[in-house]
């Protein structure tokens, strides 16, 4: 009786060990024809295939929504920038002062005028000038000691204003301020070091974005406003440009960043509309003491209310960036931790995170405005007026509108950004990492270059070498 060959053993659950460890580019893994489609293969393609086209479609929708606004920001800068406009300097506007650095070498109490030698009330300073028309020489300066004047002492580094008249006449100079360049530089370096230590390459990108934001403010927003352009329109264009530069440079070009940009843009638009409506409803003029003095010096009309609204838009941008980026990151991490979450579940979980964040952010915004206006609030408190009269006054009412409108936009940014982020993240392939930013790629390249091992060749006659064995 002929023995039947033994039945083939079924493959182990993990598949053939040798097949698992074959190189993907080996000839055995490259069949001449594609394998026939089986039920399992069809199911696998159905489960993972549609995710990537859906993600690409969502990214395409985000690009269609954002690219026109990015182009509008660039075109707005080109149209609003005052090309050919010659801005008048401080001397032309009546300031007529040139800063001169100096050092106080002596300080003696004395009379404020020569007509009353027996009366005190002033300090006579001997200031050695470090630059200006008389470097190395000393001049006498009489400084009052009333509560509204700064106190100067020996060794203080001060700044004098020189009118440009007779350089030998002490009355052509006036001590106006302290020198603060070195302490501010040290503080800036400490801040940059703290950001770099914690954020590393992403922190470096954030510092670059911060510098570019100042370039936009100083190089575009201020000159355009001084040239007579609509302050609110200039602020919207400038804020849009800052938003695109800061977010994409810091967080990279990805669907996650685009979602944060879209949420920031919608919330910023809401703040602009609300500030315009309530500034008109409360009849805010924006003509505080500083704005009135500026308009008097310029001699040209400036939309004071528009300047107020511009400050609201630019001031709210920084807080909105924080909220929108945090919400998108939270939604993406929830999606990564549990890919089976639906849009509703992602939105609900992300909104719960946003509630905790926005409650502290609103408190921060209110306290920041209150701290900036603290001297004004003290002055109004001492005036003996009622709380309603103080709040409804021009100076306080504009701060109230600024704070409440910014807070409303901040609160609205959470559901807006969370809804967009959930709609985008749920269509992204599970586990897909966002595209790395420029800073991340540079940091990875630097780390790879620093940690790469040197390749060493084996000696030809090393024991155990196949060539040596054959010999």
PDB file of N, CA and C in Angstrom, residues 67-137:
ATOM      1  N   UNK A  67      -5.509  80.167   0.919  1.00  0.00           N
ATOM      2  CA  UNK A  67      -4.632  80.815  -0.065  1.00  0.00           C
ATOM      3  C   UNK A  67      -5.161  82.186  -0.502  1.00  0.00           C
ATOM      4  N   UNK A  68      -6.466  82.359  -0.767  1.00  0.00           N
ATOM      5  CA  UNK A  68      -6.927  83.710  -1.121  1.00  0.00           C
ATOM      6  C   UNK A  68      -6.661  84.745  -0.039  1.00  0.00           C
ATOM      7  N   UNK A  69      -6.794  84.354   1.220  1.00  0.00           N
ATOM      8  CA  UNK A  69      -6.538  85.312   2.294  1.00  0.00           C
ATOM      9  C   UNK A  69      -5.053  85.628   2.416  1.00  0.00           C
ATOM     10  N   UNK A  70      -4.214  84.633   2.194  1.00  0.00           N
ATOM     11  CA  UNK A  70      -2.777  84.904   2.213  1.00  0.00           C
ATOM     12  C   UNK A  70      -2.384  85.858   1.089  1.00  0.00           C
ATOM     13  N   UNK A  71      -2.934  85.627  -0.090  1.00  0.00           N
ATOM     14  CA  UNK A  71      -2.657  86.538  -1.206  1.00  0.00           C
ATOM     15  C   UNK A  71      -3.221  87.923  -0.938  1.00  0.00           C
ATOM     16  N   UNK A  72      -4.409  87.975  -0.311  1.00  0.00           N
ATOM     17  CA  UNK A  72      -5.005  89.271   0.018  1.00  0.00           C
ATOM     18  C   UNK A  72      -4.135  90.042   0.994  1.00  0.00           C
ATOM     19  N   UNK A  73      -3.507  89.330   1.965  1.00  0.00           N
ATOM     20  CA  UNK A  73      -2.618  90.007   2.907  1.00  0.00           C
ATOM     21  C   UNK A  73      -1.402  90.589   2.204  1.00  0.00           C
ATOM     22  N   UNK A  74      -0.831  89.824   1.287  1.00  0.00           N
ATOM     23  CA  UNK A  74       0.343  90.313   0.554  1.00  0.00           C
ATOM     24  C   UNK A  74      -0.028  91.494  -0.330  1.00  0.00           C
ATOM     25  N   UNK A  75      -1.148  91.381  -1.041  1.00  0.00           N
ATOM     26  CA  UNK A  75      -1.596  92.482  -1.898  1.00  0.00           C
ATOM     27  C   UNK A  75      -1.941  93.708  -1.060  1.00  0.00           C
ATOM     28  N   UNK A  76      -2.558  93.484   0.115  1.00  0.00           N
ATOM     29  CA  UNK A  76      -2.881  94.608   0.987  1.00  0.00           C
ATOM     30  C   UNK A  76      -1.644  95.350   1.447  1.00  0.00           C
ATOM     31  N   UNK A  77      -0.573  94.622   1.756  1.00  0.00           N
ATOM     32  CA  UNK A  77       0.677  95.275   2.145  1.00  0.00           C
ATOM     33  C   UNK A  77       1.210  96.125   0.999  1.00  0.00           C
ATOM     34  N   UNK A  78       1.168  95.589  -0.211  1.00  0.00           N
ATOM     35  CA  UNK A  78       1.680  96.342  -1.358  1.00  0.00           C
ATOM     36  C   UNK A  78       0.830  97.580  -1.652  1.00  0.00           C
ATOM     37  N   UNK A  79      -0.475  97.482  -1.424  1.00  0.00           N
ATOM     38  CA  UNK A  79      -1.341  98.627  -1.725  1.00  0.00           C
ATOM     39  C   UNK A  79      -1.315  99.684  -0.624  1.00  0.00           C
ATOM     40  N   UNK A  80      -1.171  99.262   0.627  1.00  0.00           N
ATOM     41  CA  UNK A  80      -1.247 100.204   1.736  1.00  0.00           C
ATOM     42  C   UNK A  80       0.107 100.759   2.156  1.00  0.00           C
ATOM     43  N   UNK A  81       1.191 100.113   1.736  1.00  0.00           N
ATOM     44  CA  UNK A  81       2.494 100.620   2.158  1.00  0.00           C
ATOM     45  C   UNK A  81       2.748 101.986   1.516  1.00  0.00           C
ATOM     46  N   UNK A  82       3.196 102.963   2.278  1.00  0.00           N
ATOM     47  CA  UNK A  82       3.361 104.320   1.736  1.00  0.00           C
ATOM     48  C   UNK A  82       4.643 104.470   0.926  1.00  0.00           C
ATOM     49  N   UNK A  83       4.667 103.875  -0.261  1.00  0.00           N
ATOM     50  CA  UNK A  83       5.826 104.026  -1.134  1.00  0.00           C
ATOM     51  C   UNK A  83       5.968 105.496  -1.550  1.00  0.00           C
ATOM     52  N   UNK A  84       7.183 106.028  -1.434  1.00  0.00           N
ATOM     53  CA  UNK A  84       7.434 107.406  -1.835  1.00  0.00           C
ATOM     54  C   UNK A  84       7.007 108.448  -0.837  1.00  0.00           C
ATOM     55  N   UNK A  85       6.380 108.033   0.258  1.00  0.00           N
ATOM     56  CA  UNK A  85       5.949 108.994   1.269  1.00  0.00           C
ATOM     57  C   UNK A  85       7.110 109.301   2.203  1.00  0.00           C
ATOM     58  N   UNK A  86       7.461 110.556   2.336  1.00  0.00           N
ATOM     59  CA  UNK A  86       8.552 110.972   3.197  1.00  0.00           C
ATOM     60  C   UNK A  86       8.001 111.297   4.578  1.00  0.00           C
ATOM     61  N   UNK A  87       8.327 110.441   5.522  1.00  0.00           N
ATOM     62  CA  UNK A  87       7.857 110.647   6.878  1.00  0.00           C
ATOM     63  C   UNK A  87       8.712 111.692   7.574  1.00  0.00           C
ATOM     64  N   UNK A  88       8.044 112.633   8.216  1.00  0.00           N
ATOM     65  CA  UNK A  88       8.778 113.682   8.914  1.00  0.00           C
ATOM     66  C   UNK A  88       9.421 113.146  10.186  1.00  0.00           C
ATOM     67  N   UNK A  89      10.587 113.672  10.491  1.00  0.00           N
ATOM     68  CA  UNK A  89      11.320 113.234  11.670  1.00  0.00           C
ATOM     69  C   UNK A  89      10.825 113.985  12.900  1.00  0.00           C
ATOM     70  N   UNK A  90      11.438 113.652  14.056  1.00  0.00           N
ATOM     71  CA  UNK A  90      11.033 114.309  15.289  1.00  0.00           C
ATOM     72  C   UNK A  90      11.296 115.800  15.262  1.00  0.00           C
ATOM     73  N   UNK A  91      12.412 116.214  14.666  1.00  0.00           N
ATOM     74  CA  UNK A  91      12.704 117.650  14.588  1.00  0.00           C
ATOM     75  C   UNK A  91      11.690 118.374  13.717  1.00  0.00           C
ATOM     76  N   UNK A  92      11.253 117.746  12.646  1.00  0.00           N
ATOM     77  CA  UNK A  92      10.262 118.368  11.771  1.00  0.00           C
ATOM     78  C   UNK A  92       8.904 118.498  12.460  1.00  0.00           C
ATOM     79  N   UNK A  93       8.604 117.585  13.370  1.00  0.00           N
ATOM     80  CA  UNK A  93       7.309 117.604  14.053  1.00  0.00           C
ATOM     81  C   UNK A  93       7.307 118.496  15.289  1.00  0.00           C
ATOM     82  N   UNK A  94       8.422 119.084  15.599  1.00  0.00           N
ATOM     83  CA  UNK A  94       8.459 119.964  16.748  1.00  0.00           C
ATOM     84  C   UNK A  94       9.117 119.364  17.965  1.00  0.00           C
ATOM     85  N   UNK A  95       9.480 118.083  17.876  1.00  0.00           N
ATOM     86  CA  UNK A  95      10.198 117.505  19.005  1.00  0.00           C
ATOM     87  C   UNK A  95      11.575 118.170  19.128  1.00  0.00           C
ATOM     88  N   UNK A  96      12.299 118.221  18.012  1.00  0.00           N
ATOM     89  CA  UNK A  96      13.546 118.953  17.927  1.00  0.00           C
ATOM     90  C   UNK A  96      14.575 118.551  18.958  1.00  0.00           C
ATOM     91  N   UNK A  97      14.577 117.317  19.376  1.00  0.00           N
ATOM     92  CA  UNK A  97      15.493 116.888  20.421  1.00  0.00           C
ATOM     93  C   UNK A  97      16.387 115.768  19.902  1.00  0.00           C
ATOM     94  N   UNK A  98      17.648 115.827  20.314  1.00  0.00           N
ATOM     95  CA  UNK A  98      18.611 114.795  19.967  1.00  0.00           C
ATOM     96  C   UNK A  98      19.101 114.163  21.260  1.00  0.00           C
ATOM     97  N   UNK A  99      19.033 112.838  21.378  1.00  0.00           N
ATOM     98  CA  UNK A  99      19.450 112.204  22.637  1.00  0.00           C
ATOM     99  C   UNK A  99      20.966 112.259  22.812  1.00  0.00           C
ATOM    100  N   UNK A 100      21.387 112.550  24.032  1.00  0.00           N
ATOM    101  CA  UNK A 100      22.796 112.583  24.407  1.00  0.00           C
ATOM    102  C   UNK A 100      22.941 111.768  25.683  1.00  0.00           C
ATOM    103  N   UNK A 101      23.828 110.800  25.670  1.00  0.00           N
ATOM    104  CA  UNK A 101      24.060 109.969  26.840  1.00  0.00           C
ATOM    105  C   UNK A 101      25.026 110.664  27.794  1.00  0.00           C
ATOM    106  N   UNK A 102      24.794 110.478  29.082  1.00  0.00           N
ATOM    107  CA  UNK A 102      25.650 111.082  30.082  1.00  0.00           C
ATOM    108  C   UNK A 102      25.627 110.308  31.383  1.00  0.00           C
ATOM    109  N   UNK A 103      26.453 110.747  32.333  1.00  0.00           N
ATOM    110  CA  UNK A 103      26.543 110.113  33.646  1.00  0.00           C
ATOM    111  C   UNK A 103      26.552 111.183  34.724  1.00  0.00           C
ATOM    112  N   UNK A 104      25.774 110.987  35.763  1.00  0.00           N
ATOM    113  CA  UNK A 104      25.702 111.930  36.868  1.00  0.00           C
ATOM    114  C   UNK A 104      26.938 111.735  37.754  1.00  0.00           C
ATOM    115  N   UNK A 105      27.742 112.808  37.902  1.00  0.00           N
ATOM    116  CA  UNK A 105      28.954 112.725  38.716  1.00  0.00           C
ATOM    117  C   UNK A 105      28.781 113.400  40.067  1.00  0.00           C
ATOM    118  N   UNK A 106      27.772 114.268  40.196  1.00  0.00           N
ATOM    119  CA  UNK A 106      27.494 114.880  41.494  1.00  0.00           C
ATOM    120  C   UNK A 106      26.041 115.322  41.535  1.00  0.00           C
ATOM    121  N   UNK A 107      25.466 115.341  42.744  1.00  0.00           N
ATOM    122  CA  UNK A 107      24.081 115.752  42.942  1.00  0.00           C
ATOM    123  C   UNK A 107      23.992 116.478  44.278  1.00  0.00           C
ATOM    124  N   UNK A 108      23.612 117.772  44.229  1.00  0.00           N
ATOM    125  CA  UNK A 108      23.561 118.616  45.413  1.00  0.00           C
ATOM    126  C   UNK A 108      22.217 119.314  45.457  1.00  0.00           C
ATOM    127  N   UNK A 109      21.586 119.369  46.621  1.00  0.00           N
ATOM    128  CA  UNK A 109      20.326 120.091  46.771  1.00  0.00           C
ATOM    129  C   UNK A 109      20.586 121.591  46.652  1.00  0.00           C
ATOM    130  N   UNK A 110      19.644 122.285  46.016  1.00  0.00           N
ATOM    131  CA  UNK A 110      19.817 123.716  45.819  1.00  0.00           C
ATOM    132  C   UNK A 110      18.542 124.362  45.354  1.00  0.00           C
ATOM    133  N   UNK A 111      18.598 125.663  45.082  1.00  0.00           N
ATOM    134  CA  UNK A 111      17.390 126.366  44.629  1.00  0.00           C
ATOM    135  C   UNK A 111      17.056 126.027  43.186  1.00  0.00           C
ATOM    136  N   UNK A 112      15.779 126.190  42.880  1.00  0.00           N
ATOM    137  CA  UNK A 112      15.344 125.921  41.510  1.00  0.00           C
ATOM    138  C   UNK A 112      15.679 127.077  40.570  1.00  0.00           C
ATOM    139  N   UNK A 113      15.777 128.295  41.083  1.00  0.00           N
ATOM    140  CA  UNK A 113      16.116 129.456  40.267  1.00  0.00           C
ATOM    141  C   UNK A 113      17.186 130.268  40.988  1.00  0.00           C
ATOM    142  N   UNK A 114      17.910 131.054  40.222  1.00  0.00           N
ATOM    143  CA  UNK A 114      18.950 131.900  40.803  1.00  0.00           C
ATOM    144  C   UNK A 114      18.352 133.079  41.564  1.00  0.00           C
ATOM    145  N   UNK A 115      17.083 133.416  41.306  1.00  0.00           N
ATOM    146  CA  UNK A 115      16.458 134.561  41.975  1.00  0.00           C
ATOM    147  C   UNK A 115      16.122 134.259  43.429  1.00  0.00           C
ATOM    148  N   UNK A 116      16.005 132.970  43.776  1.00  0.00           N
ATOM    149  CA  UNK A 116      15.653 132.601  45.157  1.00  0.00           C
ATOM    150  C   UNK A 116      16.705 131.649  45.692  1.00  0.00           C
ATOM    151  N   UNK A 117      17.898 132.152  46.004  1.00  0.00           N
ATOM    152  CA  UNK A 117      18.975 131.261  46.441  1.00  0.00           C
ATOM    153  C   UNK A 117      18.715 130.582  47.772  1.00  0.00           C
ATOM    154  N   UNK A 118      17.846 131.114  48.588  1.00  0.00           N
ATOM    155  CA  UNK A 118      17.596 130.530  49.894  1.00  0.00           C
ATOM    156  C   UNK A 118      16.573 129.428  49.889  1.00  0.00           C
ATOM    157  N   UNK A 119      15.879 129.227  48.803  1.00  0.00           N
ATOM    158  CA  UNK A 119      14.823 128.228  48.720  1.00  0.00           C
ATOM    159  C   UNK A 119      15.364 126.949  48.073  1.00  0.00           C
ATOM    160  N   UNK A 120      14.954 125.796  48.611  1.00  0.00           N
ATOM    161  CA  UNK A 120      15.346 124.515  48.041  1.00  0.00           C
ATOM    162  C   UNK A 120      14.298 124.007  47.067  1.00  0.00           C
ATOM    163  N   UNK A 121      14.156 122.685  47.025  1.00  0.00           N
ATOM    164  CA  UNK A 121      13.139 122.085  46.162  1.00  0.00           C
ATOM    165  C   UNK A 121      13.679 121.522  44.878  1.00  0.00           C
ATOM    166  N   UNK A 122      14.984 121.653  44.612  1.00  0.00           N
ATOM    167  CA  UNK A 122      15.568 121.124  43.386  1.00  0.00           C
ATOM    168  C   UNK A 122      16.908 120.470  43.696  1.00  0.00           C
ATOM    169  N   UNK A 123      17.392 119.728  42.722  1.00  0.00           N
ATOM    170  CA  UNK A 123      18.698 119.086  42.816  1.00  0.00           C
ATOM    171  C   UNK A 123      19.536 119.581  41.645  1.00  0.00           C
ATOM    172  N   UNK A 124      20.750 120.009  41.940  1.00  0.00           N
ATOM    173  CA  UNK A 124      21.675 120.483  40.910  1.00  0.00           C
ATOM    174  C   UNK A 124      22.602 119.318  40.566  1.00  0.00           C
ATOM    175  N   UNK A 125      22.504 118.856  39.329  1.00  0.00           N
ATOM    176  CA  UNK A 125      23.280 117.713  38.866  1.00  0.00           C
ATOM    177  C   UNK A 125      24.464 118.184  38.044  1.00  0.00           C
ATOM    178  N   UNK A 126      25.562 117.495  38.211  1.00  0.00           N
ATOM    179  CA  UNK A 126      26.727 117.684  37.349  1.00  0.00           C
ATOM    180  C   UNK A 126      26.817 116.449  36.468  1.00  0.00           C
ATOM    181  N   UNK A 127      26.536 116.614  35.179  1.00  0.00           N
ATOM    182  CA  UNK A 127      26.420 115.494  34.247  1.00  0.00           C
ATOM    183  C   UNK A 127      27.585 115.537  33.269  1.00  0.00           C
ATOM    184  N   UNK A 128      28.321 114.433  33.197  1.00  0.00           N
ATOM    185  CA  UNK A 128      29.394 114.317  32.209  1.00  0.00           C
ATOM    186  C   UNK A 128      28.814 113.643  30.962  1.00  0.00           C
ATOM    187  N   UNK A 129      28.889 114.327  29.844  1.00  0.00           N
ATOM    188  CA  UNK A 129      28.322 113.821  28.592  1.00  0.00           C
ATOM    189  C   UNK A 129      29.266 112.791  27.963  1.00  0.00           C
ATOM    190  N   UNK A 130      28.681 111.693  27.503  1.00  0.00           N
ATOM    191  CA  UNK A 130      29.448 110.610  26.898  1.00  0.00           C
ATOM    192  C   UNK A 130      29.497 110.710  25.380  1.00  0.00           C
ATOM    193  N   UNK A 131      28.577 111.419  24.784  1.00  0.00           N
ATOM    194  CA  UNK A 131      28.585 111.636  23.331  1.00  0.00           C
ATOM    195  C   UNK A 131      27.931 112.976  23.065  1.00  0.00           C
ATOM    196  N   UNK A 132      27.472 113.211  21.841  1.00  0.00           N
ATOM    197  CA  UNK A 132      26.872 114.487  21.496  1.00  0.00           C
ATOM    198  C   UNK A 132      27.903 115.523  21.092  1.00  0.00           C
ATOM    199  N   UNK A 133      27.558 116.789  21.119  1.00  0.00           N
ATOM    200  CA  UNK A 133      28.481 117.833  20.658  1.00  0.00           C
ATOM    201  C   UNK A 133      29.632 118.110  21.623  1.00  0.00           C
ATOM    202  N   UNK A 134      29.501 117.685  22.898  1.00  0.00           N
ATOM    203  CA  UNK A 134      30.551 117.973  23.878  1.00  0.00           C
ATOM    204  C   UNK A 134      30.900 116.706  24.670  1.00  0.00           C
ATOM    205  N   UNK A 135      31.424 115.668  24.015  1.00  0.00           N
ATOM    206  CA  UNK A 135      31.753 114.435  24.745  1.00  0.00           C
ATOM    207  C   UNK A 135      32.896 114.669  25.730  1.00  0.00           C
ATOM    208  N   UNK A 136      32.728 114.112  26.921  1.00  0.00           N
ATOM    209  CA  UNK A 136      33.738 114.234  27.955  1.00  0.00           C
ATOM    210  C   UNK A 136      33.610 115.471  28.811  1.00  0.00           C
ATOM    211  N   UNK A 137      32.793 116.435  28.429  1.00  0.00           N
ATOM    212  CA  UNK A 137      32.619 117.653  29.205  1.00  0.00           C
ATOM    213  C   UNK A 137      31.414 117.519  30.139  1.00  0.00           C
TER     214      UNK A 137
END
